[in-house]
Amino acid sequence: FIIDEVNRAELSRVFGELMYCLEYRGVKHSVKTQYANLNNKQTGMLQTGQGYEFFIPTNVYLIGTMNTIDRSVESFDFALRRRFRWEEVTPDTGLLRYHLNQFCKTWVPLSDNLEALNTKIVDQPLLGPDYQIGHAYLMNLKYPTTLSVTEVRERLWDDCIRPLLQEYLRGTGKEAELIGSEEQAGTFGKAFGVR
């Protein structure tokens, strides 16, 4: 099961008795839930002398995704933190380069543009590594492949990247310096290769 933005919900309330079942798997660790009395032979998972019980099989995996810059991460239940394996996924310009090479070879330089932009974002004290732009923003692009890399870069900047950076920097007083204006790119725009 994949739960996107897993940190958006109050998971201890969503999962309830499943919290225990996430950590202790299999029939041996089955639990009687508050809904056990609603089960019958067609809906019950496991019938024991104590009634119908529930368990999570050992071959069922739960994958939760979340964005680390989301403020709701701070309130993420510590009981859940120990029940999951945590893996950071950072922007992969090598994967992006490969994808663009398969899709439209003339757009491959976009991967270098993203890398340069992310280097500037990481070095910016107001942002840092958690604010890097993911490679997914530049994959599965819906622009016509007849466009030049310069045209696609400009469109990506205007459609996706600039608005995201504006949201990150709102109220900091650094928007003009780092993002720039419609007429002239700031530090981040220049790093991405826009004018």
Coordinates of C-alpha atoms in Angstrom, one line a residue:
F1 CA 0.0 0.0 0.0
I2 CA 1.3 3.4 -0.9
I3 CA 0.2 6.4 1.1
D4 CA 1.2 9.7 -0.5
E5 CA 1.8 12.6 1.9
V6 CA 1.5 10.2 4.9
N7 CA 2.3 13.1 7.3
R8 CA -0.9 15.0 6.4
A9 CA -3.2 12.9 8.6
E10 CA -3.2 12.2 12.3
L11 CA -2.1 8.6 11.7
S12 CA -2.6 7.3 15.2
R13 CA -6.3 8.0 14.7
V14 CA -6.3 6.7 11.1
F15 CA -4.6 3.5 11.9
G16 CA -5.9 2.8 15.4
E17 CA -5.2 -0.8 16.3
L18 CA -3.1 -1.1 13.1
M19 CA -0.3 0.8 14.9
Y20 CA 0.4 -2.4 16.9
C21 CA -0.1 -4.6 13.8
L22 CA 2.4 -2.5 11.8
E23 CA 5.2 -3.5 14.1
Y24 CA 4.1 -7.0 15.0
R25 CA 3.1 -8.9 11.9
G26 CA 1.4 -12.2 11.2
V27 CA -1.3 -14.5 12.7
K28 CA 0.7 -14.8 15.9
H29 CA 0.2 -11.2 16.7
S30 CA -3.4 -10.8 15.7
V31 CA -5.6 -8.4 17.6
K32 CA -9.3 -8.0 18.3
T33 CA -10.4 -4.7 17.0
Q34 CA -13.3 -2.5 18.1
Y35 CA -15.1 -3.6 14.9
A36 CA -14.7 -7.4 15.5
N37 CA -18.3 -7.8 16.4
L38 CA -19.4 -6.6 13.0
N39 CA -17.5 -9.4 11.2
N40 CA -19.0 -12.7 10.1
K41 CA -17.6 -15.7 8.1
Q42 CA -17.6 -13.7 4.9
T43 CA -15.9 -10.6 6.3
G44 CA -13.8 -11.9 9.1
M45 CA -10.1 -12.3 8.7
L46 CA -9.3 -14.8 11.4
Q47 CA -11.7 -16.6 13.8
T48 CA -10.3 -17.7 17.1
G49 CA -12.0 -18.7 20.4
Q50 CA -12.1 -15.0 21.3
G51 CA -14.0 -14.0 18.1
Y52 CA -12.7 -12.5 14.9
E53 CA -9.3 -11.0 14.9
F54 CA -7.2 -8.9 12.6
F55 CA -3.5 -9.0 11.6
I56 CA -1.2 -7.6 8.9
P57 CA 0.4 -10.4 6.9
T58 CA 4.2 -10.3 6.7
N59 CA 4.2 -9.9 2.9
V60 CA 2.1 -6.7 3.0
Y61 CA 4.2 -3.5 2.8
L62 CA 3.2 0.0 3.7
I63 CA 5.1 2.8 1.9
G64 CA 4.5 6.4 3.0
T65 CA 5.8 9.4 1.1
M66 CA 6.2 12.9 2.5
N67 CA 7.9 16.2 1.7
T68 CA 10.3 17.1 4.4
I69 CA 9.7 20.8 4.1
D70 CA 6.1 20.4 5.0
R71 CA 5.5 21.8 8.5
S72 CA 3.3 18.8 9.4
V73 CA 6.4 16.7 9.5
E74 CA 7.3 18.3 12.8
S75 CA 4.3 16.8 14.5
F76 CA 4.7 13.4 12.9
D77 CA 4.0 10.8 15.6
F78 CA 7.3 9.4 17.1
A79 CA 5.5 6.1 17.6
L80 CA 5.2 5.9 13.8
R81 CA 8.8 7.0 13.2
R82 CA 10.1 3.8 14.8
R83 CA 7.7 1.6 12.8
F84 CA 9.0 2.7 9.4
R85 CA 12.3 2.6 7.7
W86 CA 13.2 6.1 6.6
E87 CA 14.9 6.8 3.3
E88 CA 15.6 10.2 1.8
V89 CA 15.1 10.6 -1.9
T90 CA 17.1 13.4 -3.4
P91 CA 16.9 14.9 -6.9
D92 CA 18.6 12.5 -9.3
T93 CA 19.9 14.5 -12.3
G94 CA 21.5 11.3 -13.7
L95 CA 18.0 9.7 -13.9
L96 CA 16.7 12.9 -15.4
R97 CA 19.4 13.0 -18.0
Y98 CA 18.7 9.4 -19.0
H99 CA 15.0 10.1 -19.2
L100 CA 15.4 13.2 -21.3
N101 CA 17.9 11.4 -23.6
Q102 CA 15.2 8.8 -24.3
F103 CA 12.4 11.4 -24.7
C104 CA 13.9 14.3 -26.5
K105 CA 17.7 14.5 -26.8
T106 CA 17.8 18.2 -27.3
W107 CA 16.4 18.8 -23.9
V108 CA 19.2 16.8 -22.0
P109 CA 20.9 20.1 -20.9
L110 CA 17.9 20.7 -18.6
S111 CA 19.4 18.1 -16.2
D112 CA 22.5 20.3 -15.9
N113 CA 20.3 23.4 -15.3
L114 CA 18.4 21.6 -12.5
E115 CA 21.7 20.6 -10.9
A116 CA 23.0 24.2 -11.0
L117 CA 19.8 25.5 -9.6
N118 CA 19.8 23.0 -6.8
T119 CA 23.4 23.8 -5.9
K120 CA 22.4 27.5 -5.5
I121 CA 19.3 26.4 -3.4
V122 CA 21.5 24.3 -1.1
D123 CA 24.0 27.1 -0.6
Q124 CA 21.2 29.6 0.2
P125 CA 21.0 30.1 4.0
L126 CA 17.2 30.8 3.8
L127 CA 16.6 27.4 2.1
G128 CA 19.1 24.6 2.1
P129 CA 19.1 21.0 1.0
D130 CA 15.5 20.2 1.9
Y131 CA 14.3 22.8 -0.6
Q132 CA 15.9 21.3 -3.7
I133 CA 13.7 21.0 -6.8
G134 CA 13.0 17.3 -7.5
H135 CA 13.8 15.8 -10.9
A136 CA 10.1 14.8 -11.3
Y137 CA 9.3 18.4 -12.2
L138 CA 11.3 17.9 -15.4
M139 CA 10.1 14.5 -16.4
N140 CA 7.0 13.5 -18.5
L141 CA 6.9 17.0 -19.9
K142 CA 3.8 17.9 -21.9
Y143 CA 5.5 20.4 -24.1
P144 CA 5.8 19.7 -27.9
T145 CA 9.2 18.1 -28.7
T146 CA 9.6 20.7 -31.5
L147 CA 10.4 23.3 -28.9
S148 CA 14.1 24.2 -28.3
V149 CA 15.7 23.6 -25.0
T150 CA 15.7 27.3 -24.4
E151 CA 11.9 27.5 -24.9
V152 CA 11.3 24.5 -22.7
R153 CA 13.6 26.0 -20.0
E154 CA 11.7 29.3 -20.0
R155 CA 8.3 27.5 -19.8
L156 CA 9.4 25.2 -17.0
W157 CA 10.7 28.3 -15.1
D158 CA 7.4 30.2 -15.6
D159 CA 5.0 27.2 -15.1
C160 CA 6.6 25.2 -12.3
I161 CA 9.8 26.3 -10.8
R162 CA 9.4 30.1 -10.3
P163 CA 6.0 29.8 -8.6
L164 CA 7.4 27.1 -6.2
L165 CA 10.4 29.2 -5.3
Q166 CA 8.1 32.2 -4.8
E167 CA 6.1 30.1 -2.3
Y168 CA 9.3 29.1 -0.5
L169 CA 10.6 32.7 -0.3
R170 CA 7.3 34.5 0.4
G171 CA 7.8 37.2 3.1
T172 CA 11.6 36.8 3.3
G173 CA 12.4 40.0 1.4
K174 CA 14.7 38.1 -0.9
E175 CA 12.3 37.3 -3.7
A176 CA 13.6 39.9 -6.1
E177 CA 17.2 39.1 -5.5
L178 CA 16.9 35.3 -5.7
I179 CA 14.0 34.8 -8.2
G180 CA 14.0 38.1 -10.1
S181 CA 11.2 39.6 -12.2
E182 CA 9.5 38.9 -15.5
E183 CA 12.2 41.1 -17.2
Q184 CA 15.3 39.9 -15.4
A185 CA 16.2 36.6 -13.6
G186 CA 17.6 36.6 -10.1
T187 CA 20.2 34.3 -8.7
F188 CA 18.1 31.2 -9.0
G189 CA 16.8 32.0 -12.5
K190 CA 20.3 32.6 -13.8
A191 CA 21.5 29.3 -12.2
F192 CA 18.6 27.5 -14.1
G193 CA 19.6 29.3 -17.3
V194 CA 16.8 31.7 -17.9
R195 CA 17.3 35.3 -18.9

